[in-house]
Backbone as a ProteinNet text record, in pm:
[ID]
protein_1_A
[PRIMARY]
MSLEVLGIEHIDLTVNDLQRSLPFYAKVLEYLGFRRVAHESYIAWSNGHIGIGFRAAPPEEKGVTFNRYRVGLHHLALRAKSREDVDQFYQLLVREGVTILDPPAEYPQYGPHYYAVFFADPDGMKLEFVHFPWGYWRKVQTEGQDERPRYTPEKT
[TERTIARY]
-12455	-12423.5	-12279.5	-12287.5	-12171.7	-12102.2	-11992.7	-12007.7	-11847	-11915.2	-11849.6	-11753.9	-11623.4	-11594.1	-11536.7	-11548.3	-11623.3	-11500.2	-11323.6	-11236.9	-11164.3	-11009.4	-10939	-10982.8	-10973.1	-11017.6	-10889.9	-10810	-10656.8	-10567.1	-10435.5	-10311.6	-10201.7	-10117.8	-10026.2	-9869.4	-9829.9	-9620.2	-9595.9	-9410.8	-9389	-9204.1	-9236.6	-9068.2	-8946.6	-8900.5	-8685	-8771.3	-8764.6	-8764.9	-8889.5	-8946.2	-9126.5	-9142.5	-8983.7	-8906.4	-8916.3	-8850.9	-8808.6	-8991.2	-9022.2	-9166	-9257.8	-9305.8	-9442.9	-9414.1	-9316.2	-9350	-9390.7	-9264.7	-9285.9	-9450.1	-9560.7	-9598.7	-9721.6	-9717.6	-9813.4	-9832.2	-9684.7	-9745	-9822.7	-9732.5	-9852.5	-9968	-10029.1	-10124.3	-10262.1	-10183.3	-10300.7	-10304.4	-10168.1	-10204.4	-10290.7	-10284.6	-10409.2	-10569.5	-10537.2	-10675.4	-10685.7	-10592	-10640.7	-10554.4	-10653.1	-10676.6	-10610.9	-10526.8	-10457.7	-10568.1	-10598.3	-10670	-10561.3	-10718.9	-10641.6	-10609.1	-10522.7	-10513.2	-10411.6	-10445.6	-10311.3	-10247.9	-10203.3	-10127	-10093.9	-10162.1	-10159.9	-10200.2	-10080.1	-10059.4	-10095.4	-10244.6	-10276.7	-10343.6	-10380.3	-10444.7	-10566.9	-10625.8	-10706.6	-10819	-10887.4	-10982.2	-11093.9	-11191.3	-11282.2	-11332	-11206.7	-11221.2	-11140.5	-11048.1	-10857.8	-10838.5	-10775.2	-10639.5	-10561.7	-10431.6	-10245.7	-10230.8	-10206.5	-10138	-9947.9	-9948.3	-9832.8	-9730.7	-9588.3	-9583.4	-9419.8	-9298	-9231.2	-9154.3	-8997.3	-8993.2	-8950.3	-8892.9	-8826.1	-8716.6	-8647.7	-8550.7	-8351.7	-8462.6	-8400.8	-8406.2	-8502.8	-8574.1	-8485.4	-8431.9	-8387.4	-8233.2	-8267.3	-8207.3	-8226.7	-8310.2	-8281.2	-8345	-8254	-8439.9	-8517.3	-8559.8	-8656.6	-8662.7	-8710.8	-8651.9	-8867.2	-8883.4	-9068.9	-9082.3	-8906.7	-8896.5	-8946.1	-8871.5	-8920.1	-9068.8	-9096.9	-9228.3	-9252.9	-9384.2	-9506.8	-9492.7	-9484.1	-9598.5	-9481.5	-9521.4	-9448	-9416	-9583.5	-9522.6	-9776	-9759.5	-9891.2	-9889.1	-10069.3	-10100.4	-10219.9	-10240.9	-10381	-10435.6	-10598.4	-10600.7	-10647.4	-10633.6	-10680.8	-10771.5	-10845.6	-10994.8	-10905.6	-10800.6	-10773.1	-10631.6	-10656.5	-10509	-10443.6	-10446.6	-10401	-10370.9	-10472.8	-10465.9	-10352.1	-10237.3	-10119	-10066.1	-10091.5	-9974.6	-9969.3	-10030.6	-10076.7	-10018.2	-9997	-9897.3	-9777	-9778.8	-9647.4	-9545.5	-9621.8	-9524	-9475.9	-9610.2	-9521	-9449.9	-9470.1	-9387.5	-9231.8	-9210.4	-9061.4	-9079.6	-9139.3	-9063.2	-9037.5	-9118.8	-9039.2	-9012.3	-8905.8	-8766.7	-8795.2	-8902.9	-8927.2	-8791.8	-8799.6	-8751.1	-8880.3	-8800.1	-8953.3	-8856.8	-8935.8	-8897.9	-8936.9	-9037.4	-9077	-9166.9	-9172.1	-9270.7	-9378	-9468.8	-9590.3	-9610.2	-9709.2	-9637.7	-9775	-9835.7	-9874.2	-9824.4	-9844.3	-9803.5	-9854.2	-9907.6	-9983.7	-9952.2	-9895.7	-9851.3	-9958.8	-10005.5	-10054.1	-10230.1	-10190.5	-10414.3	-10387.7	-10487.1	-10525.1	-10505.5	-10441.5	-10487.5	-10461.2	-10328.8	-10210.1	-10203.5	-10224.8	-10116.7	-10144.8	-9972	-9915.1	-9788.9	-9781.8	-9618.7	-9654	-9480.9	-9418.2	-9341.4	-9329.6	-9213	-9126.5	-9063.2	-9008.9	-9126	-9081.4	-9061.4	-8935.1	-8897.5	-8804.7	-8673.1	-8791.9	-8774.4	-8681.4	-8783.8	-8740.9	-8890.9	-8922.5	-9098	-9130.6	-9225	-9232.6	-9366.3	-9437.8	-9610.6	-9581.7	-9738.8	-9753.2	-9917.4	-9938.5	-10028.6	-10105	-10189.5	-10189.9	-10356.9	-10421.3	-10490.3	-10558.7	-10680.4	-10779.3	-10863.5	-10935.7	-11027.1	-11111.5	-11240.3	-11259.1	-11371.1	-11422.7	-11571.2	-11432.8	-11289.9	-11201.3	-11111.8	-11132.5	-11090.6	-11253.5	-11338.5	-11447.5	-11531.9	-11504.6	-11555.4	-11411.8	-11288.5	-11163.7	-11186	-11222.3	-11219.4	-11336	-11427.9	-11574.4	-11586.4	-11560.9	-11484.9	-11391	-11303.7	-11146.1	-11097.4	-11125.1	-10938.9	-10991.9	-10871.2	-10865	-10765.6	-10801.1	-10746	-10656.2	-10621.4	-10523.9	-10320.2	-10303.4	-10072.7	-10031.3	-9991.9	-9941.5	-9808.1	-9761.1	-9630.9	-9570.9	-9466.7	-9370.4	-9255.1	-9133.7	-9029	-8926	-8832.6	-8741.3	-8707.8	-8677.3	-8625	-8432.4	-8416.6	-8242.9	-8191.1
-20435.6	-20398.5	-20281.7	-20244.1	-20116.9	-20173.9	-20226.3	-20259.1	-20113.7	-20126.3	-20003	-20024.3	-20012	-20042.5	-19902.8	-19964.1	-19835.6	-19800.9	-19828.6	-19840.1	-19984.7	-19899.4	-20010.8	-20108.2	-20223.9	-20291.4	-20330.7	-20394.8	-20328.5	-20384.2	-20326.3	-20408.2	-20438.8	-20491.9	-20568.6	-20533.3	-20480.8	-20456.8	-20568.4	-20594.3	-20734.4	-20586.1	-20621.2	-20586.9	-20671.2	-20656.4	-20709.3	-20761.9	-20715.1	-20800.8	-20697.8	-20858.7	-20782.3	-20768.1	-20788.1	-20817.1	-20643.1	-20558.1	-20428.8	-20338.6	-20420.8	-20322.6	-20326.2	-20437.8	-20365.7	-20245.1	-20271.8	-20180.5	-20062.8	-19974	-19879.2	-19857.6	-19943.3	-19925.2	-19967	-20034.6	-20001.9	-19943.8	-19841.7	-19727.9	-19653.7	-19551.2	-19567.4	-19533.2	-19686.6	-19716	-19680.1	-19717	-19725.2	-19577.3	-19503.4	-19415.2	-19309.3	-19329.6	-19267.5	-19379.6	-19413.1	-19538	-19625.6	-19747.1	-19854.1	-19933.7	-20076.4	-20192.7	-20288.5	-20399.6	-20510.8	-20603	-20670.9	-20755.2	-20906.4	-20939.7	-21078.7	-21250	-21321.8	-21403	-21498	-21627.4	-21629.5	-21649.4	-21636.8	-21646	-21504.4	-21398.5	-21324.7	-21238	-21057.8	-20928.5	-20830.6	-20786.6	-20637.2	-20565.2	-20450	-20330.7	-20331.8	-20185.6	-20173.9	-20132.2	-19967.1	-19911.2	-19931	-19987.6	-20036.1	-19954.5	-19909.8	-19867.3	-19911.3	-19918.5	-20066.8	-20078.1	-20190.4	-20303.1	-20299.1	-20280.2	-20323.3	-20430.6	-20508.8	-20642.9	-20607.3	-20701.4	-20799.4	-20838.5	-20902.9	-20979.1	-20978.1	-21088.5	-21081.3	-21108.5	-21067	-21078.3	-21165.9	-21314.3	-21441.4	-21379.6	-21471.9	-21525.1	-21441.9	-21528.3	-21396.7	-21230.9	-21208.2	-21070.4	-20981	-21087.8	-21005.4	-20915.1	-20806.2	-20657.7	-20661.7	-20610.7	-20489.5	-20450	-20308.9	-20159.3	-20147.1	-20038.1	-20041.8	-19915.9	-19994.8	-19922.4	-19838.1	-19656.7	-19671.4	-19682.3	-19611.5	-19616.2	-19766.5	-19884.7	-19998.9	-20019.4	-20152.5	-20174.6	-20228.8	-20203	-20231.6	-20127.8	-20120.2	-19991.6	-19893.9	-19776.2	-19595.7	-19563.7	-19529.8	-19546.8	-19516.9	-19522.2	-19542.4	-19404.1	-19362	-19200.5	-19250.2	-19274.7	-19240.9	-19050.9	-19036.7	-18934.8	-18947	-18740.4	-18690	-18634.9	-18605.5	-18522.7	-18412.8	-18349.8	-18215.7	-18162.9	-18040.2	-18014.5	-17985.3	-17992.5	-17991.4	-18187.9	-18291.3	-18327.9	-18374	-18389.9	-18361.1	-18293.3	-18196.2	-18152.8	-18187.5	-18339.4	-18343.4	-18458	-18533.3	-18622.5	-18677.7	-18507.1	-18546.6	-18469	-18435.7	-18414.5	-18555.8	-18662	-18798.6	-18882.5	-18819.4	-18934.5	-18825.1	-18662.7	-18620	-18680.7	-18697.3	-18744.1	-18854.6	-18934.7	-19126.8	-19079.5	-19016.6	-19024.4	-19117.8	-19081.2	-19188.2	-19063.7	-19045.6	-18989.6	-18940.4	-18807.7	-18779	-18631.8	-18724	-18697.1	-18559.2	-18560.8	-18371.2	-18373.8	-18201.9	-18243.8	-18186.8	-18100.1	-18059.8	-17926.8	-17944.3	-17833.3	-17793.5	-17731.7	-17760.6	-17817.1	-17872.4	-17944.2	-17904.6	-17781.8	-17768	-17813.4	-17866	-17993.2	-18104.5	-18107.6	-18225.6	-18217	-18069.6	-17993.5	-17946.1	-17795.3	-17697.4	-17729.2	-17680	-17691.9	-17805	-17877.5	-18047.3	-18017.3	-18081.4	-18063.8	-18172.1	-18141.2	-18356.8	-18332.5	-18429.6	-18513.2	-18612.3	-18667.8	-18767.8	-18853.4	-18909.2	-18935.4	-19139.6	-19248.9	-19299.9	-19438.8	-19598.5	-19690.8	-19746.1	-19806.9	-19861.2	-19964.8	-19923.3	-20011.2	-19929.8	-19769.2	-19659.2	-19622.1	-19732.7	-19701.9	-19562	-19515.4	-19352.2	-19361.1	-19269	-19313.7	-19136.1	-19083.3	-18986.1	-18987.8	-18896.9	-18913.4	-18742.9	-18735.8	-18673	-18497.9	-18463.4	-18362.5	-18275.5	-18319.3	-18304.4	-18219.7	-18123.7	-18021.1	-18191.3	-18297.9	-18361.6	-18302.9	-18194.2	-18159.1	-18109.4	-18135	-18086.9	-18258.6	-18272.3	-18429	-18523.4	-18550.3	-18573.2	-18594	-18427.3	-18377.6	-18384.5	-18435.9	-18519.1	-18617.3	-18735	-18871.2	-18923.2	-18781.1	-18894.7	-18836.7	-18728.2	-18657.8	-18773.8	-18789	-18834	-18775.8	-18642.4	-18588.5	-18406.9	-18423.6	-18258.2	-18155.9	-17991.5	-17975.5	-17803.7	-17853.5	-17841	-17852.7	-17750	-17837.3	-17909.2	-17926	-18100.9	-18040.7	-18035.7	-18134.4	-18245.3	-18229.9	-18332.1	-18355.7	-18432.8	-18402.5	-18443.1	-18354.4	-18394.9	-18562.6	-18624.1	-18677.3	-18689.8	-18785	-18778.1	-18895.7
10044.5	10217.6	10229.4	10321.1	10345.3	10560.9	10543.7	10667.5	10709.1	10817.7	10886.9	11030	11014.4	11160.7	11255.7	11358.7	11477.1	11565.9	11518	11568.3	11599.5	11626.8	11704.2	11844.1	11813.1	11920.6	11972.4	11989.7	12022	11927.3	12030.1	11925.7	12025.1	11942.7	11966.3	12014.1	12088.4	12072.3	12080.9	12024.8	12038.1	12113.8	12200.7	12319.7	12333.4	12341.5	12340.5	12471.9	12593.4	12703.4	12778.4	12785.3	12887.7	12994.1	13077.2	13199.4	13224.5	13134.5	13152.4	13048.5	12995.9	12927.3	13034	13024	13182.4	13245.9	13291.4	13471.7	13426.6	13261.1	13200.1	13171.3	13118	13056	13136.8	13239.9	13342.7	13413.8	13425.2	13460.6	13390.5	13309.9	13100.5	13134.3	13138.3	13062.7	13235.7	13305.4	13427	13468.6	13476	13470.3	13343	13233.8	13143.6	13161.1	13247.9	13331.6	13289.5	13183.8	13186.5	13305.1	13295.9	13426.4	13330.5	13385.6	13345.5	13310.3	13207.3	13121.8	13254.5	13334.8	13407.5	13268.3	13203.6	13163.9	13144.4	13151.1	13194.8	13040.2	12892.8	12826.6	12754.6	12822	12784.4	12866.7	12734.8	12826.4	12782.2	12922.9	12790.4	12911.6	12876.9	12895.4	12890.4	12902.4	12823.2	12923	12880.2	12990.3	12857.3	12828.5	12770.5	12685.7	12571.5	12437.9	12346.3	12341.1	12311	12442.7	12357.2	12398	12387.8	12454.6	12459.9	12439.4	12366	12479.8	12412.3	12480.2	12474.4	12476.4	12372.6	12338.5	12425.1	12430	12378.3	12269.8	12175.5	12035.6	12089.2	11907.7	11934.4	11962.1	11946.7	12034.5	11954.8	11743.3	11624	11701.3	11702.6	11734	11871.1	11950.3	12062.4	12041.1	12101.5	12100.8	11948.5	11856.9	11809.3	11787.6	11798.6	11786.8	11646.3	11791.6	11703.1	11567.8	11578.4	11430.9	11311.7	11382.4	11298.8	11156.2	11096	10909.3	10848.3	10938.4	10899.5	10858.5	10775.4	10775.3	10958.1	10940.4	11060.7	11108.9	11233.1	11363.3	11302.9	11238.4	11283.3	11458.6	11532.8	11661.8	11720.6	11834.8	11900.3	11958.5	11891.7	11967.1	12015	12142.8	12201.3	12289.9	12193.7	12265.8	12366.4	12413	12490.9	12492	12584.7	12658	12613.5	12730.8	12680.3	12652.6	12599.3	12578	12759.6	12855	13065	13076.7	12999.2	13022.6	12989.7	12898.3	12736.3	12905.4	12949	13013.9	13161.3	13163	13299.2	13312.5	13191.6	13172.5	13143.7	13118	13048.9	13182.6	13314.2	13435.8	13491.6	13453.7	13429.7	13416.1	13301.3	13235.8	13221	13325.7	13308	13534.8	13591.3	13701.6	13715.2	13639.7	13592	13517.9	13430.4	13352	13216.8	13178.3	13088.6	12974.6	12889.1	12757.9	12661.7	12696.8	12575.3	12439	12339.3	12217	12178.2	12205.1	12195.3	12286.5	12354.4	12439.7	12443	12518.7	12512.2	12367.8	12279.7	12196.4	12117.8	12066.1	11862.7	11810.4	11725.7	11596.8	11425.8	11411.3	11295.7	11179.4	11156.8	11018.6	11073.8	11138	11146.3	11189.9	11146.3	11213.2	11286.4	11307	11324.4	11529.3	11588.4	11718.7	11779.2	11743.9	11751.1	11850.5	11966.9	12100.9	12129.7	12108.8	12181	12298.6	12299.9	12363.2	12307	12274.8	12228	12331.3	12349	12413.5	12361.1	12423.7	12364.4	12481.8	12444.2	12568.2	12530.3	12696.8	12694.8	12524.4	12416.5	12319.9	12228.4	12232	12181	12087.6	12142.3	12023.4	12057.8	11959.9	11925.5	12033.2	12152.3	12198.6	12185.9	12180.2	12174.7	12219.1	12310.6	12364.5	12329.9	12295.4	12155.1	12219.4	12212.4	12198.7	12085.8	12026.8	11880.8	11857.1	11811.1	11847.7	11753.2	11854.8	11760	11634	11657.9	11504.1	11400.8	11382.6	11326.6	11230.4	11371.9	11285.5	11221.7	11330.4	11267	11068.8	11118.6	10950.1	10856.9	10866.9	10803.3	10811.2	10903.6	10931.4	10798.6	10803.6	10749.7	10631	10613	10463.7	10337	10425.9	10359.6	10308.8	10350.8	10254.8	10379	10326.5	10445.3	10307.1	10354.1	10207.1	10237.4	10346.9	10435.7	10368	10329.3	10312.1	10367.3	10355	10473.2	10437	10573.2	10565.1	10567	10501.7	10488.3	10447.1	10569.8	10544.4	10511.4	10445.3	10281.8	10397.5	10282.6	10248.2	10295.5	10422.5	10378.9	10364.9
[MASK]
++++++++++++++++++++++++++++++++++++++++++++++++++++++++++++++++++++++++++++++++++++++++++++++++++++++++++++++++++++++++++++++++++++++++++++++++++++++++++++

């Protein structure tokens, strides 16, 4: 028997300060069509396809700067329906004074027509909103390989 994973059901993010991070995520996620999930002991948003939950860092971890190259989460990328959606979302980020890591552009090192904006949450966690043509991506996902040469940054 072969089991099949259909996608990510939810992901939980740990933040330094819930009071600082929740307004940021409420604005960003609600703009992207997520709605707050009512729960007595859990803070989360969902769009019916994926849930994103939030937890406070334990006291011994408070104030630790996020480093995506440590063990754990590197970054969170959410898929956009179109390039125009990426551009529209970027305008919201700019209006709200969100830290932009990389503006909307094509990033061919990640695949043909890969178009994304990269930004940071209040803890410096890298987030991404990306449009990647589904036909190509589905082929790569189902065949498990990508014949194109890959960009690999030099380690410093």
